[in-house]
Short mmCIF file of C-alpha atoms in Angstrom, two decimals:
data_model
loop_
_atom_site.label_atom_id
_atom_site.label_comp_id
_atom_site.label_asym_id
_atom_site.label_seq_id
_atom_site.Cartn_x
_atom_site.Cartn_y
_atom_site.Cartn_z
CA MET F 25 0.01 0.02 -0.01
CA ARG F 26 2.69 2.44 -0.83
CA SER F 27 0.32 4.35 -3.01
CA PHE F 28 1.15 7.86 -1.92
CA LEU F 29 4.05 8.12 -4.39
CA HIS F 30 1.64 7.79 -7.27
CA LEU F 31 1.06 11.51 -6.67
CA ALA F 32 3.93 12.20 -9.09
CA ALA F 33 2.13 10.47 -11.96
CA VAL F 34 -0.23 13.36 -12.65
CA ALA F 35 2.36 15.13 -14.78
CA ALA F 36 2.67 12.04 -16.93
CA ALA F 37 -0.99 11.11 -16.97
CA THR F 38 -1.79 11.67 -20.64
CA ALA F 39 1.48 9.99 -21.77
CA PHE F 40 0.83 7.21 -19.40
CA VAL F 41 -2.62 6.13 -20.50
CA VAL F 42 -2.07 5.45 -24.18
CA PRO F 43 1.03 3.14 -23.93
CA ALA F 44 -0.63 1.29 -21.01
CA ARG F 45 -3.74 0.63 -23.08
CA ARG F 46 -1.63 -0.60 -26.07
CA HIS F 47 0.33 -2.88 -23.77
CA ALA F 48 -2.80 -4.41 -22.35
CA LEU F 49 -4.26 -5.08 -25.79
CA THR F 50 -1.15 -6.57 -27.32
CA ARG F 51 -0.27 -9.06 -24.60
CA ARG F 52 -1.94 -12.47 -24.71
CA ALA F 53 -5.13 -12.38 -22.75
CA THR F 54 -4.79 -15.62 -20.89
CA HIS F 55 -5.08 -13.64 -17.61
CA ASP F 56 -2.27 -15.82 -16.17
CA ASP F 57 -0.98 -12.93 -14.12
CA GLY F 58 -4.28 -12.38 -12.22
CA GLU F 59 -4.89 -16.10 -11.82
CA ALA F 60 -1.36 -16.68 -10.50
CA ILE F 61 -1.76 -13.92 -7.88
CA THR F 62 -5.14 -15.30 -6.86
CA GLN F 63 -3.68 -18.79 -6.43
CA LEU F 64 -0.80 -17.38 -4.32
CA ILE F 65 -3.23 -15.35 -2.21
CA ASP F 66 -5.42 -18.42 -1.70
CA ALA F 67 -2.38 -20.31 -0.51
CA LYS F 68 -1.40 -17.51 1.83
CA GLU F 69 -4.93 -17.45 3.20
CA ALA F 70 -4.80 -21.17 3.87
CA GLU F 71 -1.36 -20.79 5.54
CA LEU F 72 -2.58 -17.93 7.77
CA SER F 73 -5.77 -19.80 8.55
CA ASP F 74 -3.64 -22.65 9.97
CA VAL F 75 -1.58 -20.29 12.28
CA ASP F 76 -3.72 -20.95 15.28
CA ALA F 77 -3.24 -24.68 14.93
CA VAL F 78 0.41 -24.33 16.01
CA THR F 79 -0.29 -21.71 18.70
CA THR F 80 -0.90 -22.83 22.31
CA THR F 81 -1.29 -19.44 24.11
CA LYS F 82 -4.40 -17.47 23.15
CA THR F 83 -4.67 -14.85 25.84
CA THR F 84 -2.54 -12.51 27.88
CA THR F 85 -2.42 -12.02 31.64
CA THR F 86 -1.85 -8.22 31.29
CA MET F 87 -4.36 -6.21 29.32
CA PRO F 88 -2.48 -3.71 27.08
CA ASN F 89 -3.41 -0.08 27.25
CA TYR F 90 -5.23 0.04 23.94
CA VAL F 91 -6.45 3.45 22.78
CA GLU F 92 -10.24 3.22 22.48
CA GLN F 93 -10.67 6.96 21.59
CA ALA F 94 -7.80 9.34 21.02
CA ASN F 95 -8.32 12.80 22.65
CA TYR F 96 -7.34 14.71 19.45
CA PHE F 97 -9.94 13.08 17.32
CA ASP F 98 -13.37 14.13 16.17
CA GLY F 99 -16.06 16.20 17.96
CA ASP F 100 -19.60 15.54 18.98
CA ARG F 101 -21.31 16.93 15.86
CA PRO F 102 -20.64 17.90 12.24
CA ALA F 103 -19.79 21.56 12.88
CA PRO F 104 -18.87 24.21 10.29
CA ALA F 105 -15.43 23.64 8.72
CA TRP F 106 -13.81 26.69 10.30
CA GLU F 107 -14.91 25.63 13.73
CA LEU F 108 -13.65 22.05 13.25
CA ALA F 109 -10.33 23.30 11.93
CA GLN F 110 -9.82 25.63 14.89
CA THR F 111 -10.69 22.95 17.47
CA ASN F 112 -8.44 20.49 15.76
CA PHE F 113 -5.61 22.91 15.55
CA LEU F 114 -5.69 23.47 19.27
CA LYS F 115 -5.76 19.84 20.11
CA GLN F 116 -3.01 18.95 17.65
CA GLY F 117 -0.93 21.81 18.94
CA ALA F 118 -0.88 20.24 22.38
CA THR F 119 0.41 16.96 21.04
CA ILE F 120 3.11 18.77 19.02
CA LEU F 121 4.50 20.18 22.29
CA GLY F 122 4.32 16.81 23.88
CA GLN F 123 6.29 15.17 20.98
CA ILE F 124 8.89 17.92 21.13
CA GLY F 125 9.29 17.50 24.81
CA GLU F 126 9.82 13.77 24.48
CA SER F 127 12.37 14.20 21.78
CA LEU F 128 14.34 16.66 23.89
CA GLY F 129 14.14 14.51 26.96
CA LEU F 130 12.00 17.07 28.79
CA GLN F 131 9.10 14.72 29.07
CA LYS F 132 9.18 11.00 29.78
CA ARG F 133 7.37 8.50 27.57
CA ASP F 134 4.92 6.23 29.21
CA PRO F 135 6.60 2.81 29.08
CA GLY F 136 3.12 1.14 29.15
CA ALA F 137 1.76 3.09 26.21
CA VAL F 138 1.12 1.37 22.87
CA PRO F 139 2.55 0.58 20.42
CA GLY F 140 5.96 0.62 22.17
CA SER F 141 4.78 -1.76 24.85
CA LEU F 142 3.50 -4.35 22.52
CA GLY F 143 6.96 -5.68 21.55
CA LEU F 144 6.25 -6.22 17.83
CA VAL F 145 8.75 -6.17 14.98
CA LEU F 146 8.80 -6.20 11.20
CA SER F 147 11.81 -6.83 9.02
CA ASN F 148 11.96 -4.82 5.79
CA GLU F 149 14.24 -7.49 4.26
CA ALA F 150 11.78 -10.26 5.05
CA VAL F 151 8.94 -8.33 3.36
CA THR F 152 11.11 -7.78 0.32
CA GLU F 153 11.95 -11.44 0.24
CA ALA F 154 8.30 -12.48 0.48
CA GLU F 155 7.46 -10.16 -2.43
CA ARG F 156 10.34 -11.52 -4.47
CA LYS F 157 9.15 -15.09 -3.95
CA ARG F 158 5.61 -14.21 -4.93
CA GLU F 159 6.71 -12.54 -8.10
CA ALA F 160 9.11 -15.32 -8.97
CA SER F 161 6.28 -17.85 -8.56
CA GLY F 162 4.23 -16.03 -11.18
CA GLY F 163 2.44 -13.55 -8.93
CA ARG F 164 3.92 -10.39 -10.34
CA VAL F 165 1.26 -7.73 -11.05
CA ASP F 166 1.31 -6.59 -14.67
CA ALA F 167 1.69 -2.94 -13.77
CA HIS F 168 2.80 -0.10 -16.10
CA PRO F 169 6.55 0.68 -15.78
CA VAL F 170 5.78 4.14 -14.45
CA SER F 171 3.62 2.70 -11.70
CA ARG F 172 6.22 0.09 -10.86
CA LYS F 173 8.98 2.66 -10.58
CA LEU F 174 6.97 4.94 -8.33
CA TYR F 175 5.96 1.90 -6.22
CA ASP F 176 9.63 0.84 -5.82
CA VAL F 177 10.73 4.33 -4.73
CA GLY F 178 7.81 4.44 -2.27
CA CYS F 179 8.88 1.12 -0.79
CA LEU F 180 12.31 2.47 -0.06
CA PHE F 181 10.95 5.66 1.43
CA LEU F 182 8.58 3.79 3.79
CA ASP F 183 11.21 1.25 4.79
CA THR F 184 13.41 4.14 5.92
CA LEU F 185 10.75 6.29 7.54
CA PHE F 186 9.00 3.48 9.49
CA ASP F 187 11.99 1.20 10.14
CA GLU F 188 11.34 -0.75 13.37
CA ARG F 189 7.91 0.98 13.72
CA PRO F 190 5.48 -1.61 12.22
CA ILE F 191 2.19 -0.38 13.87
CA GLN F 192 2.94 3.21 12.85
CA ARG F 193 3.73 2.06 9.32
CA PHE F 194 0.44 0.09 9.14
CA TRP F 195 -1.49 3.12 10.40
CA PHE F 196 0.08 5.35 7.70
CA LEU F 197 -0.63 2.81 4.96
CA GLU F 198 -4.21 2.33 6.03
CA VAL F 199 -4.80 6.04 5.89
CA ILE F 200 -3.58 5.98 2.34
CA ALA F 201 -5.38 2.70 1.49
CA ARG F 202 -8.81 4.23 1.97
CA ILE F 203 -8.20 7.01 -0.51
CA PRO F 204 -8.62 5.02 -3.77
CA TYR F 205 -12.13 4.02 -2.74
CA PHE F 206 -13.03 7.62 -1.91
CA SER F 207 -11.69 8.55 -5.33
CA TYR F 208 -13.42 5.74 -7.24
CA VAL F 209 -16.83 6.57 -5.68
CA SER F 210 -16.30 10.35 -6.34
CA MET F 211 -15.55 9.71 -9.97
CA LEU F 212 -18.50 7.32 -10.43
CA HIS F 213 -20.73 10.01 -8.94
CA LEU F 214 -19.27 12.47 -11.39
CA TYR F 215 -19.94 10.17 -14.34
CA GLU F 216 -23.52 9.69 -13.19
CA SER F 217 -24.07 13.39 -12.48
CA PHE F 218 -23.04 14.17 -16.03
CA GLY F 219 -25.30 11.47 -17.35
CA TRP F 220 -22.36 9.55 -18.85
CA TRP F 221 -22.59 6.25 -17.09
CA ARG F 222 -24.27 4.70 -14.05
CA GLY F 223 -22.77 1.93 -11.87
CA PRO F 224 -24.49 1.79 -8.56
CA GLU F 225 -23.44 -1.76 -7.87
CA LEU F 226 -19.78 -0.86 -8.36
CA ARG F 227 -20.13 2.02 -5.97
CA LYS F 228 -21.65 -0.26 -3.45
CA VAL F 229 -18.63 -2.61 -3.65
CA HIS F 230 -16.23 0.28 -3.27
CA ASN F 231 -18.04 1.59 -0.28
CA ALA F 232 -17.76 -1.83 1.33
CA GLU F 233 -14.05 -1.86 0.54
CA GLU F 234 -13.55 1.50 2.19
CA TRP F 235 -15.48 0.30 5.26
CA ASN F 236 -13.09 -2.61 5.51
CA GLU F 237 -10.06 -0.37 5.22
CA LEU F 238 -11.57 2.03 7.76
CA HIS F 239 -11.71 -0.73 10.36
CA HIS F 240 -8.12 -1.63 9.62
CA LEU F 241 -7.28 1.97 10.36
CA LEU F 242 -9.33 2.02 13.56
CA ILE F 243 -7.56 -1.15 14.70
CA MET F 244 -4.14 0.56 14.13
CA GLU F 245 -5.36 3.57 16.07
CA ALA F 246 -6.39 1.37 19.00
CA LEU F 247 -2.82 0.02 18.91
CA GLY F 248 -1.35 3.58 19.08
CA GLY F 249 -0.22 3.73 15.46
CA ASN F 250 -1.09 7.45 15.16
CA SER F 251 0.37 8.56 18.53
CA LEU F 252 2.92 10.89 16.95
CA TRP F 253 1.81 14.21 15.53
CA SER F 254 4.54 14.01 12.72
CA ASP F 255 3.13 10.73 11.47
CA ARG F 256 -0.45 12.15 11.45
CA PHE F 257 0.64 15.31 9.68
CA LEU F 258 2.40 13.37 6.92
CA GLY F 259 -0.35 10.78 6.51
CA TYR F 260 -3.25 13.19 6.23
CA HIS F 261 -1.47 15.58 3.80
CA VAL F 262 -0.29 12.81 1.55
CA ALA F 263 -3.81 11.35 1.53
CA ILE F 264 -5.37 14.68 0.41
CA GLY F 265 -2.91 15.04 -2.48
CA TYR F 266 -3.23 11.42 -3.44
CA TYR F 267 -7.03 11.66 -3.64
CA TRP F 268 -6.92 14.41 -6.31
CA ILE F 269 -4.21 12.71 -8.30
CA LEU F 270 -6.26 9.42 -8.38
CA ASN F 271 -9.26 11.36 -9.63
CA VAL F 272 -7.18 12.57 -12.60
CA VAL F 273 -5.83 9.05 -13.32
CA PHE F 274 -9.33 7.53 -13.07
CA PHE F 275 -10.67 10.18 -15.41
CA PHE F 276 -8.27 9.12 -18.11
CA SER F 277 -8.18 5.36 -17.38
CA PRO F 278 -10.22 3.57 -14.65
CA ARG F 279 -8.31 0.43 -15.50
CA ILE F 280 -4.96 1.98 -14.59
CA ALA F 281 -6.32 3.31 -11.37
CA TYR F 282 -7.55 -0.20 -10.46
CA GLN F 283 -4.32 -1.84 -11.66
CA PHE F 284 -2.15 0.30 -9.40
CA MET F 285 -4.30 -0.53 -6.40
CA GLU F 286 -3.89 -4.24 -7.19
CA LEU F 287 -0.14 -3.73 -7.07
CA LEU F 288 -0.33 -2.07 -3.60
CA GLU F 289 -2.82 -4.60 -2.22
CA ALA F 290 -0.63 -7.54 -3.33
CA HIS F 291 2.21 -6.01 -1.48
CA ALA F 292 -0.07 -5.60 1.63
CA VAL F 293 -0.59 -9.33 1.58
CA ASP F 294 3.17 -9.85 1.71
CA THR F 295 3.66 -7.23 4.48
CA TYR F 296 0.90 -8.40 6.82
CA GLY F 297 1.70 -12.09 6.12
CA THR F 298 5.36 -11.52 7.01
CA PHE F 299 4.32 -9.58 10.19
CA VAL F 300 2.12 -12.50 11.27
CA VAL F 301 5.00 -14.99 10.77
CA GLN F 302 7.52 -12.91 12.65
CA ASN F 303 5.30 -12.09 15.65
CA ARG F 304 3.16 -15.21 15.85
CA GLU F 305 3.81 -16.08 19.51
CA ARG F 306 3.64 -12.50 20.77
CA LEU F 307 0.44 -11.78 18.83
CA ALA F 308 -1.24 -14.82 20.24
CA GLU F 309 -0.61 -13.50 23.81
CA LEU F 310 -2.42 -10.17 23.17
CA PRO F 311 -6.18 -9.74 23.09
CA ALA F 312 -8.05 -8.25 20.16
CA PRO F 313 -9.11 -4.58 20.51
CA ASP F 314 -12.87 -4.04 20.88
CA VAL F 315 -13.08 -2.40 17.48
CA ALA F 316 -11.70 -5.55 15.76
CA THR F 317 -14.04 -7.90 17.65
CA SER F 318 -16.96 -5.69 16.73
CA TYR F 319 -16.09 -5.69 13.08
CA TYR F 320 -15.22 -9.33 12.53
CA SER F 321 -17.51 -11.07 15.06
CA SER F 322 -20.64 -9.13 15.87
CA GLY F 323 -23.07 -6.60 14.58
CA ASP F 324 -24.07 -6.23 11.00
CA LEU F 325 -21.64 -8.08 8.78
CA TYR F 326 -23.28 -7.24 5.49
CA LEU F 327 -20.57 -4.83 4.35
CA PHE F 328 -17.90 -7.29 5.52
CA ASP F 329 -19.32 -9.76 2.98
CA ASP F 330 -19.93 -7.17 0.32
CA PHE F 331 -16.33 -6.23 -0.43
CA GLN F 332 -15.34 -9.89 -1.03
CA VAL F 333 -16.69 -10.31 -4.61
CA SER F 334 -15.16 -13.77 -5.01
CA THR F 335 -16.52 -15.11 -1.74
CA PRO F 336 -20.20 -16.15 -1.13
CA PRO F 337 -21.90 -14.10 1.58
CA GLU F 338 -21.95 -15.47 5.18
CA THR F 339 -19.17 -18.08 4.41
CA ARG F 340 -16.25 -16.22 5.96
CA ARG F 341 -16.67 -15.71 9.71
CA PRO F 342 -13.12 -15.52 11.18
CA ASP F 343 -12.11 -15.90 14.78
CA CYS F 344 -11.14 -12.58 16.49
CA GLU F 345 -9.92 -13.29 20.04
CA THR F 346 -6.27 -12.31 19.81
CA LEU F 347 -4.08 -9.96 17.82
CA LEU F 348 -2.93 -13.03 15.96
CA ASP F 349 -6.50 -13.49 14.72
CA VAL F 350 -6.74 -9.76 13.89
CA PHE F 351 -3.63 -9.54 11.76
CA THR F 352 -4.35 -12.84 10.09
CA ASN F 353 -7.78 -11.50 9.19
CA ILE F 354 -6.35 -8.28 7.88
CA ALA F 355 -3.87 -10.18 5.70
CA ILE F 356 -6.72 -12.21 4.20
CA ASP F 357 -8.80 -9.06 3.72
CA GLU F 358 -5.95 -7.54 1.66
CA GLY F 359 -5.99 -10.67 -0.52
CA GLU F 360 -9.69 -10.20 -1.14
CA HIS F 361 -9.03 -6.59 -2.20
CA VAL F 362 -6.53 -7.91 -4.77
CA LYS F 363 -9.20 -10.12 -6.26
CA THR F 364 -11.72 -7.33 -6.36
CA MET F 365 -9.24 -5.06 -8.12
CA GLN F 366 -8.61 -7.74 -10.67
CA ALA F 367 -12.38 -8.01 -11.28
CA CYS F 368 -12.65 -4.15 -11.52
CA GLN F 369 -9.98 -4.17 -14.25
CA ASP F 370 -11.91 -6.77 -16.20
CA TYR F 371 -14.98 -4.57 -15.80
CA ALA F 372 -13.11 -1.57 -17.21
CA ARG F 373 -11.54 -3.59 -19.96
CA ILE F 374 -14.36 -5.79 -21.27
CA GLY F 375 -17.51 -5.01 -19.31
CA ALA F 376 -17.30 -8.03 -16.99
CA ARG F 377 -19.61 -6.53 -14.39
CA VAL F 378 -18.62 -6.24 -10.78
CA VAL F 379 -21.58 -6.60 -8.42
CA SER F 380 -22.30 -7.28 -4.83
CA PRO F 381 -21.83 -10.96 -3.83
CA HIS F 382 -25.32 -10.71 -2.28
CA MET F 383 -26.78 -10.61 -5.79
CA ASP F 384 -27.62 -13.82 -7.65
CA GLY F 385 -25.14 -15.64 -9.86
CA ALA F 386 -26.58 -14.58 -13.15
CA HIS F 387 -24.35 -11.50 -13.45
CA ALA F 388 -21.23 -13.45 -12.61
CA ALA F 389 -21.93 -16.01 -15.34
CA GLU F 390 -22.56 -13.13 -17.82
CA SER F 391 -19.33 -11.44 -16.84
CA ARG F 392 -17.34 -14.67 -17.22
CA GLU F 393 -18.78 -15.26 -20.66
CA LYS F 394 -17.81 -11.77 -21.78
CA TRP F 395 -14.28 -12.30 -20.57
CA VAL F 396 -13.90 -15.68 -22.39
CA ARG F 397 -15.08 -14.09 -25.65
CA TRP F 398 -12.67 -11.13 -25.26
CA ALA F 399 -9.77 -13.39 -24.35
CA ALA F 400 -10.37 -15.54 -27.44
CA GLU F 401 -10.41 -12.48 -29.73
CA VAL F 402 -7.24 -11.08 -28.37
CA ASN F 403 -5.40 -14.40 -28.44
CA GLU F 404 -6.47 -14.87 -32.03
CA ALA F 405 -5.25 -11.39 -32.95
CA ALA F 406 -1.88 -12.13 -31.25
CA LYS F 407 -1.27 -15.06 -33.59
CA HIS F 408 -1.05 -12.72 -36.58
#
């Protein structure tokens, strides 16, 4: 989910779209790239689902100091923008002074505060190796060279900025991860408002995807991932810029916008999967935050089902007792986002409609038939 560096692509947007479209139409349309990634993700899901089988400890004797509601967040009503900005500025200003005091040694950090007290690690090298193995096994996303270069640079930047700070890194990435779905829905509203095209079912799926990423974000906030003002400042400002750039990219090519998100979500599977493997025992000792339990185990799970277009509704009901369960679930969620982005690219390319999994199977069969016809035509053209 290193999507923030895609901001630089706006300058090359018009030059970017035409070569990418030509590249997609001239390659053989066997869809091996998407199928390979899907197979690898399915294997990762099976691996992560078996994690608990080798874990003996499921609870902790000491309840961590999870953050249920940060004091610098939100208000009690949707007030005018100037009022909200003023209130937020004052609250954020207090946290700036606290961060400066800690950095200068004038104020002591609470040793029991999260995320520092959780004792969790993430190796950048291990994540890179997991990604290399996935791509070597046929799971490389067929991204445009410009997207790939921006992505690689972003990886290096994040590895440096959040080295040995995995929860803060996850929080930053989840802030960014919601932005594409905001952008997709905004552009679909624009298309409909102009009378160009209407896709309410696609908007519905994107809303469910954003709802999923929101809960990933809330989980990271409960774990203290946004405790530093500097991380919040960077995350929010990158997100705003990224939103407008994605609108431009989507305007010229929805398929490219979806393709880049597939690249990021595939990396998220590698990142969260590696994190689970490296922290398995410790995660099994820590309880799940209330927000995670609420999202995965109780309440209305309609939207939880709705973003997983390849999974029948009410068939995935994961455990959520420990942080091991939580991060396993998040890794599997990211794999489902990859599959949905692949389906959205097919929708943009050949009209293979993406609909809520709560609908009947008629649309799925129709979409598959369209894809088969399109693939046959392109493969036949490639022979000449």
